[in-house]
Coordinates of C-alpha atoms in Angstrom, one line a residue:
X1 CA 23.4 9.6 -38.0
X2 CA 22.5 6.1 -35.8
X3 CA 18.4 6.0 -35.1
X4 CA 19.6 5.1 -31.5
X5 CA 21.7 8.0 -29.7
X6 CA 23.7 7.0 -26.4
X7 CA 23.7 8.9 -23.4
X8 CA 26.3 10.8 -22.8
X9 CA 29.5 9.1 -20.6
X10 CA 30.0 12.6 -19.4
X11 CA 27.0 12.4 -17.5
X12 CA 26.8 12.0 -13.5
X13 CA 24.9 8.6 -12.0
X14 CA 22.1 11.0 -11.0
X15 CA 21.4 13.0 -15.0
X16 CA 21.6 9.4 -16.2
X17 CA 18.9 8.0 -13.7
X18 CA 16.8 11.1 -15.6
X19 CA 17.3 9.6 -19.0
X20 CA 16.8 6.3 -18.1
X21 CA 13.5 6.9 -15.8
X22 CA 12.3 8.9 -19.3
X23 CA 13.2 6.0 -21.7
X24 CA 11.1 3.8 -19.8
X25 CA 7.7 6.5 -18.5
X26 CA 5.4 8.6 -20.2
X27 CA 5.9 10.6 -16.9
X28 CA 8.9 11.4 -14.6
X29 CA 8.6 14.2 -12.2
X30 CA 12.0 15.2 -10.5
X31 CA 12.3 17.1 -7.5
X32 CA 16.2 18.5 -7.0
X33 CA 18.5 20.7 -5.4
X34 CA 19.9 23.5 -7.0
X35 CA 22.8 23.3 -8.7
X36 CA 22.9 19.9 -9.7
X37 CA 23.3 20.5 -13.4
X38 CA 19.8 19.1 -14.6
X39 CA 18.6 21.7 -17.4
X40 CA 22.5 20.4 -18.8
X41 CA 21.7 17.2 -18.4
X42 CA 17.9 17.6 -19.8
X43 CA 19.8 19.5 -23.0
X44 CA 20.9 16.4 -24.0
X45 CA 17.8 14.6 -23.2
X46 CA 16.5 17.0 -26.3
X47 CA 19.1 16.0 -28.4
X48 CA 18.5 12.4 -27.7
X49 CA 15.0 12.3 -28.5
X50 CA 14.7 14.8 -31.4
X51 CA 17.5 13.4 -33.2
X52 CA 16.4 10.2 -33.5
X53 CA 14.3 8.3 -36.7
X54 CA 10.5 8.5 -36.0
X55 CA 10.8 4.6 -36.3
X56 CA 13.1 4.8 -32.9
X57 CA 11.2 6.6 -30.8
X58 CA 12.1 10.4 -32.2
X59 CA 10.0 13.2 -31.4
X60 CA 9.7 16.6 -30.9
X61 CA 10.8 18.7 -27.9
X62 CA 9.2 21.1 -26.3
X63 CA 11.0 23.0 -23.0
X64 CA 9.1 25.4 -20.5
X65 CA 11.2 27.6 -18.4
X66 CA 9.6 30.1 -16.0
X67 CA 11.9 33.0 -17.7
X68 CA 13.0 34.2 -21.0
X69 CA 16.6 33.5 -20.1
X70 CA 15.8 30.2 -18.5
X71 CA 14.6 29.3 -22.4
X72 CA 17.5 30.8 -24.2
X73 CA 20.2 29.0 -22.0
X74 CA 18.0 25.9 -22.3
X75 CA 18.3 25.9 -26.6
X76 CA 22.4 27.0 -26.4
X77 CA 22.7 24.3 -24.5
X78 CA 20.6 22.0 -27.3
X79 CA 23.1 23.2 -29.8
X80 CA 26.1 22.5 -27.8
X81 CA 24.9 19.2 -27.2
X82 CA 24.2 18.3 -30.4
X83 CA 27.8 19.5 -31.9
X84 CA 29.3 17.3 -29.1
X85 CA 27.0 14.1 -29.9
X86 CA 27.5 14.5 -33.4
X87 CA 23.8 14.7 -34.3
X88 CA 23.2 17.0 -37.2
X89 CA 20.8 20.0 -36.5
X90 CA 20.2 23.7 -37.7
X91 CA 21.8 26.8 -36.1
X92 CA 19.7 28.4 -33.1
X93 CA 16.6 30.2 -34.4
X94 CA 14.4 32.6 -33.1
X95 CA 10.8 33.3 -33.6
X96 CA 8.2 34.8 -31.6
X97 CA 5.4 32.5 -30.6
X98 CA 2.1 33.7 -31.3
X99 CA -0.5 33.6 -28.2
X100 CA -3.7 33.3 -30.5
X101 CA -5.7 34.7 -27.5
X102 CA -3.1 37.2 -26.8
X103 CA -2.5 38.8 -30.2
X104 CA -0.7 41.8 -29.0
X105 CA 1.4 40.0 -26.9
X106 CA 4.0 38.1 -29.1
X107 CA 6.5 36.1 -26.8
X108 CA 9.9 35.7 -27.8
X109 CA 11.0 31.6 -28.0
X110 CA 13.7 29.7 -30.2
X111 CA 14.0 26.2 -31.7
X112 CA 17.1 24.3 -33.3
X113 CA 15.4 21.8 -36.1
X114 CA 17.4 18.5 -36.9
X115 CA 18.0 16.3 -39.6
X116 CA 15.5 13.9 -38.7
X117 CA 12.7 16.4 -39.3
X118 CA 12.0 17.0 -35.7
X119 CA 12.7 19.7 -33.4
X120 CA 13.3 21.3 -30.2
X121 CA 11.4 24.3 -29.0
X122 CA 11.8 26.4 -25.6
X123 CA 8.6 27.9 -25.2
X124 CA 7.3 30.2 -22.8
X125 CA 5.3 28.3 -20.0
X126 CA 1.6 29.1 -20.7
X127 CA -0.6 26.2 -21.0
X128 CA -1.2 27.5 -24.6
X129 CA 2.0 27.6 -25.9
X130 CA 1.3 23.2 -25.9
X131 CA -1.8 23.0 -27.8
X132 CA -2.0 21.5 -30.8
X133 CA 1.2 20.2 -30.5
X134 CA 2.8 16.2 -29.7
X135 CA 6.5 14.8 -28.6
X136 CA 8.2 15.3 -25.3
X137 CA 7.8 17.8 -23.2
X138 CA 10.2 19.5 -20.4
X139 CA 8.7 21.5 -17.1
X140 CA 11.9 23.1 -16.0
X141 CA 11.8 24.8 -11.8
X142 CA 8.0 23.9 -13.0
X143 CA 7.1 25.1 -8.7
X144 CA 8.0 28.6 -10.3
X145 CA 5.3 28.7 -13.2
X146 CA 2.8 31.0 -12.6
X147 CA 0.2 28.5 -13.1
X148 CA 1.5 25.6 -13.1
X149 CA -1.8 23.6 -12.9
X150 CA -3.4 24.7 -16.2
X151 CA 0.0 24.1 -18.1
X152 CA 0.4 20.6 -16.3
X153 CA -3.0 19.6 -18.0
X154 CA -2.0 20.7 -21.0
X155 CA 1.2 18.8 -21.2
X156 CA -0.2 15.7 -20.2
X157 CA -2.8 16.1 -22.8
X158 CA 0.2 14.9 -25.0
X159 CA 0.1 11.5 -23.6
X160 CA -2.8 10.7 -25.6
X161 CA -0.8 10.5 -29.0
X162 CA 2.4 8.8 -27.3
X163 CA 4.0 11.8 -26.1
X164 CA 6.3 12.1 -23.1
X165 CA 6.3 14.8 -19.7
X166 CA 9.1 15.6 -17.5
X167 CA 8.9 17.4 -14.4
X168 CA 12.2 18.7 -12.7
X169 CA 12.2 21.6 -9.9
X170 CA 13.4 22.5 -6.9
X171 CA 10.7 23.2 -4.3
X172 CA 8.4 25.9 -4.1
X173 CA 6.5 25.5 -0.7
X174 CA 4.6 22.0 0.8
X175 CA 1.1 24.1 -0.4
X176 CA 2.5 24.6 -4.3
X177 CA 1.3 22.2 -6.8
X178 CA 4.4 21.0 -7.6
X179 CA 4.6 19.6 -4.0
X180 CA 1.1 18.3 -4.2
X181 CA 2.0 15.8 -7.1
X182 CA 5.2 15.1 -5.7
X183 CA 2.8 13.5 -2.6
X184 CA -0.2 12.3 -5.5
X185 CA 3.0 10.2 -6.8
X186 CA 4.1 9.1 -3.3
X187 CA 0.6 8.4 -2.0
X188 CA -0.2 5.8 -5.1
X189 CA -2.3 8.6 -6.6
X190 CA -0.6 9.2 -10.1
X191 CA 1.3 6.3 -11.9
X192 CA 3.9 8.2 -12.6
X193 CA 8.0 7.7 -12.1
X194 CA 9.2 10.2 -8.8
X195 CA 13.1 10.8 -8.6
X196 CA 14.9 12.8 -5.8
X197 CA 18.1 14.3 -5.5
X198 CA 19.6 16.4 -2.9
X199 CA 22.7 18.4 -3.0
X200 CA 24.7 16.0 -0.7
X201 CA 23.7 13.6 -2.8
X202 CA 24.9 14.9 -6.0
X203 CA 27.9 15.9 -4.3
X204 CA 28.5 12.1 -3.8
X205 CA 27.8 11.2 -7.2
X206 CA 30.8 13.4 -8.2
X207 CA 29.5 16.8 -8.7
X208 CA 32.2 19.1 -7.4
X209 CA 34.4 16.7 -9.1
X210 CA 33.3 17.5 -12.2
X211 CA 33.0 21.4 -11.5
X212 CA 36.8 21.2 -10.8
X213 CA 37.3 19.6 -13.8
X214 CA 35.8 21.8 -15.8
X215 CA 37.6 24.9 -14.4
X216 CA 40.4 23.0 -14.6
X217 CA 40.7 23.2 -10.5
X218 CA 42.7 20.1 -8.4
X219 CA 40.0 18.1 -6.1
X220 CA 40.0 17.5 -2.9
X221 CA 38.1 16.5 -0.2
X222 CA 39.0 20.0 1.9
X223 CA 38.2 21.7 -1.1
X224 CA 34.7 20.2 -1.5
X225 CA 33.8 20.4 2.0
X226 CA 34.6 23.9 1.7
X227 CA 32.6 24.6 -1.4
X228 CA 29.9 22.9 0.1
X229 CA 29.6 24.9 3.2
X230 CA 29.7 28.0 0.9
X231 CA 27.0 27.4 -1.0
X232 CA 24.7 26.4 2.1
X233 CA 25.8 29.5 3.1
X234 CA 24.7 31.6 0.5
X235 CA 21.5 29.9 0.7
X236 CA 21.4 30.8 4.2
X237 CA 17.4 29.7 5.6
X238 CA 16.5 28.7 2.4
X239 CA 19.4 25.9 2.3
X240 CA 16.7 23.2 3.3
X241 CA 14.4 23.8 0.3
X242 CA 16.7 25.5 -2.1
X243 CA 19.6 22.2 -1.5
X244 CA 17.5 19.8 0.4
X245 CA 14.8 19.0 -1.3
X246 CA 12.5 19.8 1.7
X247 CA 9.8 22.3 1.0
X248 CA 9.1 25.2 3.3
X249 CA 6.4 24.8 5.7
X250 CA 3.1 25.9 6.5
X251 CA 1.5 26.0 9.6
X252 CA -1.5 23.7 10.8
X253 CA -1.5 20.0 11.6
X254 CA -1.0 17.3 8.4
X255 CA -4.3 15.8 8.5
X256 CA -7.1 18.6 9.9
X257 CA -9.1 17.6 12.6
X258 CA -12.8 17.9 10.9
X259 CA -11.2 15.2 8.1
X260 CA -10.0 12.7 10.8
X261 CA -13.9 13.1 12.7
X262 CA -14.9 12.2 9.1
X263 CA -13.3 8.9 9.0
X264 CA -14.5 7.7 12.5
X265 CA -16.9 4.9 13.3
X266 CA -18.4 4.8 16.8
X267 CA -18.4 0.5 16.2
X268 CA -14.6 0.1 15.9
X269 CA -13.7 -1.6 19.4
X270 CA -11.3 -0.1 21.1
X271 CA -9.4 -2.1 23.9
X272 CA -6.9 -1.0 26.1
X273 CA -4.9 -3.2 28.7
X274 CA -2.7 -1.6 31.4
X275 CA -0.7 -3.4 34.0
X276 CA 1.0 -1.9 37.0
X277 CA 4.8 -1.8 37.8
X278 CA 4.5 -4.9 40.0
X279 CA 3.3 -6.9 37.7
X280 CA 6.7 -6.9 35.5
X281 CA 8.0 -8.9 38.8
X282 CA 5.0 -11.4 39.2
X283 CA 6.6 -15.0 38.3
X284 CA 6.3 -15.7 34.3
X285 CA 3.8 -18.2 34.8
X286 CA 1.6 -15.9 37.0
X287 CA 1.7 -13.4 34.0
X288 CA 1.2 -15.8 30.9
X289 CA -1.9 -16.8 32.9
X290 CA -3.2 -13.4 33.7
X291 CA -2.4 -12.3 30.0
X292 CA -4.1 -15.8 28.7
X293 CA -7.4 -14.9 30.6
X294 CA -7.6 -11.5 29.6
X295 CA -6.9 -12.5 25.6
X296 CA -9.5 -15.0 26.3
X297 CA -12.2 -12.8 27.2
X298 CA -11.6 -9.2 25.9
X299 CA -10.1 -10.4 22.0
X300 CA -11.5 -13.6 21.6
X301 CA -15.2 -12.1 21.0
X302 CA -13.9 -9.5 18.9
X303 CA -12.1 -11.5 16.4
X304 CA -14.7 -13.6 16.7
X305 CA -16.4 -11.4 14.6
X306 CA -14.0 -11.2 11.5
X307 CA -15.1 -11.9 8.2
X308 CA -13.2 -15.3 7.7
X309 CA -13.3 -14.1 3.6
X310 CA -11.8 -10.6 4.2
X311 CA -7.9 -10.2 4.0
X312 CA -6.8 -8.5 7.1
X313 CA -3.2 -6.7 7.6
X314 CA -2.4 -5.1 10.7
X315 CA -0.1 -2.2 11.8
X316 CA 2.1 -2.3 15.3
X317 CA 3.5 0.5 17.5
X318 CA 6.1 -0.2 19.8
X319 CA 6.3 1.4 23.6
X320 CA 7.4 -0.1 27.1
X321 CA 7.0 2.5 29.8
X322 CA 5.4 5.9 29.4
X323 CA 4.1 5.9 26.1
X324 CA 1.8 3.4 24.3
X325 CA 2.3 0.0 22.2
X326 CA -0.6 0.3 19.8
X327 CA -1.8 -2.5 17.4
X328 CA -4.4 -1.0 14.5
X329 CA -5.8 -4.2 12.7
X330 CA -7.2 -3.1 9.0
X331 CA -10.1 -5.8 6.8
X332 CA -9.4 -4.6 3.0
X333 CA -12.6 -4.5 1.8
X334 CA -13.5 -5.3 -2.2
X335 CA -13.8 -1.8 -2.9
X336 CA -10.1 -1.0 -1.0
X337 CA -11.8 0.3 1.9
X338 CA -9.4 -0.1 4.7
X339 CA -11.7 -0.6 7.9
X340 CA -10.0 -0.8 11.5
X341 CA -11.9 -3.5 13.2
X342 CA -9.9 -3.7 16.2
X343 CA -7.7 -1.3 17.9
X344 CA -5.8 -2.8 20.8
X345 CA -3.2 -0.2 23.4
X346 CA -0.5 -1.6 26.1
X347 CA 0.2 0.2 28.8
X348 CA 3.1 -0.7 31.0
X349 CA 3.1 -4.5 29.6
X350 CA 6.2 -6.7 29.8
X351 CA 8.2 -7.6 26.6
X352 CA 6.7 -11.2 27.0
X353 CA 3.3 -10.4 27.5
X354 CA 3.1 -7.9 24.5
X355 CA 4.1 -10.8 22.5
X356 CA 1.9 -12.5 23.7
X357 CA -1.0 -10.5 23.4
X358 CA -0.1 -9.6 19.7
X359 CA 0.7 -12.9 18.5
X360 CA -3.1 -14.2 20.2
X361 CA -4.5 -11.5 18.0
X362 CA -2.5 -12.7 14.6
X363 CA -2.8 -16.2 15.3
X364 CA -6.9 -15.5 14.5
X365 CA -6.9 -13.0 11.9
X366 CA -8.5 -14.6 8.9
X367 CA -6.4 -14.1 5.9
X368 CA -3.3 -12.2 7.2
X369 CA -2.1 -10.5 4.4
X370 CA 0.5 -8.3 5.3
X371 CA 1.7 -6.2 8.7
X372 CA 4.4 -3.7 9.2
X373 CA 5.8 -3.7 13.1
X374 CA 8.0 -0.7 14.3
X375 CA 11.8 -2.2 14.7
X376 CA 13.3 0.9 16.4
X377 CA 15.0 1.0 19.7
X378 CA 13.0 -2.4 22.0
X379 CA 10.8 -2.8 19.3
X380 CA 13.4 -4.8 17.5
X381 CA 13.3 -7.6 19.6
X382 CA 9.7 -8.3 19.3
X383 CA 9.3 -7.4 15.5
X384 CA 12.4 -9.9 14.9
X385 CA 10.8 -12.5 16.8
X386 CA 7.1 -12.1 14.4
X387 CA 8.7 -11.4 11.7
X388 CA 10.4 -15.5 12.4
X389 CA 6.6 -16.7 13.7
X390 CA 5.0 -15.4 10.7
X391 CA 7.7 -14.9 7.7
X392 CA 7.6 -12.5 5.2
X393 CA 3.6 -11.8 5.7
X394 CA 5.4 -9.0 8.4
X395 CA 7.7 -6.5 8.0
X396 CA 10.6 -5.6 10.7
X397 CA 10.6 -1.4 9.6
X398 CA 13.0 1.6 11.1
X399 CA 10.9 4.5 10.9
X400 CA 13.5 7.0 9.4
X401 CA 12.6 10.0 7.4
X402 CA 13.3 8.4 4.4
X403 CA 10.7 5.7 5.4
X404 CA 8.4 8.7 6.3
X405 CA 8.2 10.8 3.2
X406 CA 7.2 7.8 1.0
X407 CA 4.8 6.4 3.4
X408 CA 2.9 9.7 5.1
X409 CA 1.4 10.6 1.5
X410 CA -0.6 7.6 1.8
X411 CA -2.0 8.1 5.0
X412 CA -2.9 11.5 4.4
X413 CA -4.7 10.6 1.0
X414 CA -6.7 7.6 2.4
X415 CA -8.6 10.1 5.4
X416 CA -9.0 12.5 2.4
X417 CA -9.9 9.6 -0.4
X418 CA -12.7 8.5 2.2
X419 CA -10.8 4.7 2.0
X420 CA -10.0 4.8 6.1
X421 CA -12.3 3.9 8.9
X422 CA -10.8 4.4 12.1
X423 CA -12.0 4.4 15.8
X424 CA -14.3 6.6 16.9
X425 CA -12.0 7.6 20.1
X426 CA -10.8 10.9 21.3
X427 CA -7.0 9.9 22.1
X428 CA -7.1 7.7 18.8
X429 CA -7.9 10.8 16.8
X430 CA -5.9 13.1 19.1
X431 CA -2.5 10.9 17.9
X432 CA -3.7 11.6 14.3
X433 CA -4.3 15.3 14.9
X434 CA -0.5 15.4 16.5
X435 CA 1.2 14.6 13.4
X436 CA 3.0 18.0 11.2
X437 CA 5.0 18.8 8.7
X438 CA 8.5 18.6 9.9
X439 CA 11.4 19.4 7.6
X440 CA 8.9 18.8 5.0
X441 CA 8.1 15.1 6.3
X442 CA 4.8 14.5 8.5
X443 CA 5.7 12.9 11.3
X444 CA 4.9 13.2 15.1
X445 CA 6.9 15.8 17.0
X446 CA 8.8 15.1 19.9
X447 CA 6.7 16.5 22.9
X448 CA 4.8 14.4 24.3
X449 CA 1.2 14.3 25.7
X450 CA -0.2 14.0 28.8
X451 CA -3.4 13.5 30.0
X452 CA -4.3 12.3 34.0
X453 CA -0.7 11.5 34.2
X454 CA -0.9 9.2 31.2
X455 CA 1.8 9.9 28.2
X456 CA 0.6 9.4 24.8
X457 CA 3.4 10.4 21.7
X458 CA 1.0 9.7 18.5
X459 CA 1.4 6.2 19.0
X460 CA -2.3 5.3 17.3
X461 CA -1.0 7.9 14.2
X462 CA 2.2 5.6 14.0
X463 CA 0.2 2.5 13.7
X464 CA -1.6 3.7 11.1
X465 CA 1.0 4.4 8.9
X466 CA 1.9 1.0 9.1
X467 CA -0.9 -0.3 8.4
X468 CA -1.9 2.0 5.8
X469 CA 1.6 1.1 4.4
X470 CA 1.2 -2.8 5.1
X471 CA -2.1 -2.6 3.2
X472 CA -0.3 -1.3 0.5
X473 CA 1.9 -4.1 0.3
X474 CA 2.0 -7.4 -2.0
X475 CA 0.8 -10.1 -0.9
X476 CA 2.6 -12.8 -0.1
X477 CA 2.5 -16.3 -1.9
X478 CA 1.1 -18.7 0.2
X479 CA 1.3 -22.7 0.4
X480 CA 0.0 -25.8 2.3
X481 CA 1.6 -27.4 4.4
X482 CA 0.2 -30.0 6.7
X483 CA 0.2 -31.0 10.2
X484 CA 0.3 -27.0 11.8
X485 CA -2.5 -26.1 13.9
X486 CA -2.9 -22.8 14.7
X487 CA -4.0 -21.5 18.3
X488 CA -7.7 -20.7 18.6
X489 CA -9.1 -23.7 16.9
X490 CA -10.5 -25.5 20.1
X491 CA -12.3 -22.2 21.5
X492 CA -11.5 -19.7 24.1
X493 CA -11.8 -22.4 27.3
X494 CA -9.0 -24.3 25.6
X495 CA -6.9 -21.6 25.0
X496 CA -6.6 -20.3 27.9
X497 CA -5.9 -23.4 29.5
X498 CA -3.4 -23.8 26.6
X499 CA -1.5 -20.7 27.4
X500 CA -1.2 -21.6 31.1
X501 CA 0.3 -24.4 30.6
X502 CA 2.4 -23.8 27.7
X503 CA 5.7 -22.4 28.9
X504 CA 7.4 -20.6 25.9
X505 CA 5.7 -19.7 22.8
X506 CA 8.1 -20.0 20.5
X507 CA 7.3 -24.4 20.8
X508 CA 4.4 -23.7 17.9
X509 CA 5.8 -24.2 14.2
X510 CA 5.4 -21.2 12.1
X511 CA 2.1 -20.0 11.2
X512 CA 0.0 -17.3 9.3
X513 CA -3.7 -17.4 10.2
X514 CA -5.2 -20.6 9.1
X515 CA -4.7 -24.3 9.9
X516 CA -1.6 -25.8 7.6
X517 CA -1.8 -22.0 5.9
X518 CA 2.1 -20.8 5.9
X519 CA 4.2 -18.3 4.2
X520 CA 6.2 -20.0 0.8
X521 CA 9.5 -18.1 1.8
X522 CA 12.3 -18.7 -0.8
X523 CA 13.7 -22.0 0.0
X524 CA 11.1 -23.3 1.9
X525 CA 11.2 -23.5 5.6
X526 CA 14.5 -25.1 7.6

């Protein structure tokens, strides 16, 4: 028998994602549809790792299933696996496993010992089934343990002597603790490896193919769009969890209102800017001088104020009519403290004086780390256009649900970490309050606000997000280069007479908030 056992070429791109993300993390949760052939896939995983030398990473395996049958299909499939990979092992035994605090109540489990002198053993999920023991162990549908907490902390226990956890379930509800380390992991929380797949996406990665093949059954498209719709059927309301990986719902707002209060701080300056519809037609140089005045004396003062040693990144909401464009600037304290110290909203501004306004803003933050600008719909034009001022320091981002589900954890465990300070303002906390659970992803729901006429649409929640998420972010390398001299160096007077007479923006080589300070992009600027 080799130390080193392959993985099998019979498995599908997704099972072998598994076995890879195990060879190479002490944890790996897994949250999947049904269906997907994972307990198969982990069978082997057992095999893998218990059949190998001590000197080549073999250990002992140790499955939890939520059921006695969920355990005994678990082991045949051990045994199967290790006839097919050729790895010598022991018939399937039985034993019942002795609960030393529950003498009376003996639980039936099974093992299949291998040449190497390890072992695989499906065990019945109680957190005392683990102690005393070491190797790998395997939570499988781990939503559906009856306390899945307790035997969590007694797998991971394991780590301590080189041991290895694997999480894989289907979802059990957004409030089960399954779901709550699925957001830990997303939210930066727990170092641990997160994998996802859905039905659809197994489906692409050749899963009804390999059903038919098995049966024996000819493929075809038809056929699998047929299959497909049956089995969504059968799942009926449930499909979305059960398939989708999306877990039910509970009721409430994502981040409750007494949390956000807890985060607010009455010095953050708020400012708002609002122009009316005749404006938009004033001639350009009319507007770059209004704009130039009112940068000059409602931002200049506040930025003023910036701790020239702090790193700054910023967040940016895009709007044009009705709703808001909101800009949430974050200083990233020593002690990861994330502190808005400005919060600037756009009302009815035109495309050019938005830019404007922003780029006046970035052109002074001291140590511009990182921002993330909403690209969707007319915010791409602007995000393309910073995202060429300032290089790779900003980030051009579609806010899909994709983008949501990995970024929303964070937000939500900075207000509840205590590592977010933002304005103390009713319609700033309002946005916050607006955001829910929505297919299992928090995001802001389509109705609108209104208030004295005046839309809001979580546009301060959005901002935060991305700025949570840019603060997040790695910094970028940074380089000198002479000769570039950044706006704001000759005081507000000269600016503003700058801006009027400057007619386009875009004359100023690129810059990042410091004289000669500019992103090292990879090949240098053209």
């Amino acid at each position: 028998m080799s130390d080193v056992i392959a993985r099998p070429d019979v498995f599908l791109p997704y099972q072998q994602r598994l076995w890879v993300a195990i060879d190479r993390s002490r944890v790996v949760v897994e949250e999947k549809s049904r269906r997907t052939g994972f307990s198969w896939g982990a069978g082997a995983v057992a095999v893998g790792y218990a059949g190998r030398a001590r000197g080549a990473g073999g250990m002992d395996v140790f499955y939890m299933g939520y059921t006695l049958d969920m355990t005994r299909e678990f082991i045949d499939y051990v045994a199967s696996w290790a006839k097919a990979m050729a790895v010598t092992a022991d018939a399937v035994e039985e034993f019942l496993f002795a609960d030393p605090e529950r003498p009376e109540k003996d639980i039936k489990a099974f093992r299949v010992r291998f040449a190497s002198g390890f072992e695989v053993v499906a065990l019945p999920s109680v957190a005392r089934a683990l102690r005393g023991k070491q190797g790998l162990v395997i939570l499988d549908e781990a939503a559906f343990m009856d306390d899945l907490d307790e035997v969590l902390k007694a797998a991971l226990a394991l780590l301590m002597w080189g041991g290895k956890v694997v999480i894989i379930s289907t979802h059990n509800g957004e409030t089960n603790p399954f779901n709550l380390l699925v957001n830990d992991i997303r939210a930066g929380r727990k170092p641990y490896a997160l994998l996802r797949t859905t039905f659809d996406e197994a489906l692409a990665e050749g899963l009804y193919q390999r059903i038919c093949y098995t049966r024996g059954d000819a493929w075809s498209a038809e056929a699998e769009a047929a299959w497909r719709a049956e089995i969504i059927s059968f799942y009926g309301d449930a499909a979305d969890e059960e398939l989708f990986v999306i877990p039910s719902p509970t009721s409430g707002t994502f981040i409750p209102g007494p949390l956000i209060e807890a985060r607010m701080d009455a010095g953050v300056p708020v400012i708002r800017l609002e122009r009316d519809a005749g404006f938009t037609l004033a001639p350009e140089a009319m507007r770059r001088a209004d704009i130039a005045d009112w940068c000059a004396d409602a931002l200049a003062p506040v930025l003023a104020t910036l701790d020239p040693a702090t790193p700054h990144c910023f967040g940016w909401d895009f709007a044009r009519k009705g709703d808001l464009s909101v800009l949430l600037v974050f200083a990233l304290a020593r002690d990861m403290m994330r502190r808005c110290v400005l919060a600037l909203e756009l009302r009815n501004v035109p495309f050019g004086q938005q830019r404007q306004a922003l780029w006046y803003v970035l052109d002074r933050l001291p140590r511009l780390r990182a921002g993330k600008m909403d690209a969707g719909g007319n915010g791409a034009q602007i995000a393309e256009e910073t995202v060429q001022q300032y290089g790779a320091t900003v980030e051009a981002v579609m806010l899909t649900e994709p983008w949501y589900r990995e970024h929303m954890p964070a937000l939500k465990a900075a207000f509840e970490d205590g590592t977010v300070v933002i304005p103390r303002d009713r319609e700033i906390g309002d946005d916050f309050r607006t955001l829910k659970l929505i297919r299992g992803v928090a995001r802001v729901p389509p109705a609108r606000r209104e208030e004295a006429g005046k839309r809001r649409h979580g546009d301060a929640a959005i901002a935060g997000v991305l700025a949570i998420a840019a603060s997040r972010a790695e910094p970028e390398v940074y380089g000198y280069q002479g000769g570039v001299r950044p706006r704001g160096m000759f005081g507000a007077d000269a600016d503003r007479a700058r801006w009027r007479d400057t007619p386009d923006p875009d004359e100023d080589a690129p810059r990042a908030g410091g004289a000669g300070i500019v992103p090292a992009l990879r090949g240098g600027w053209a």
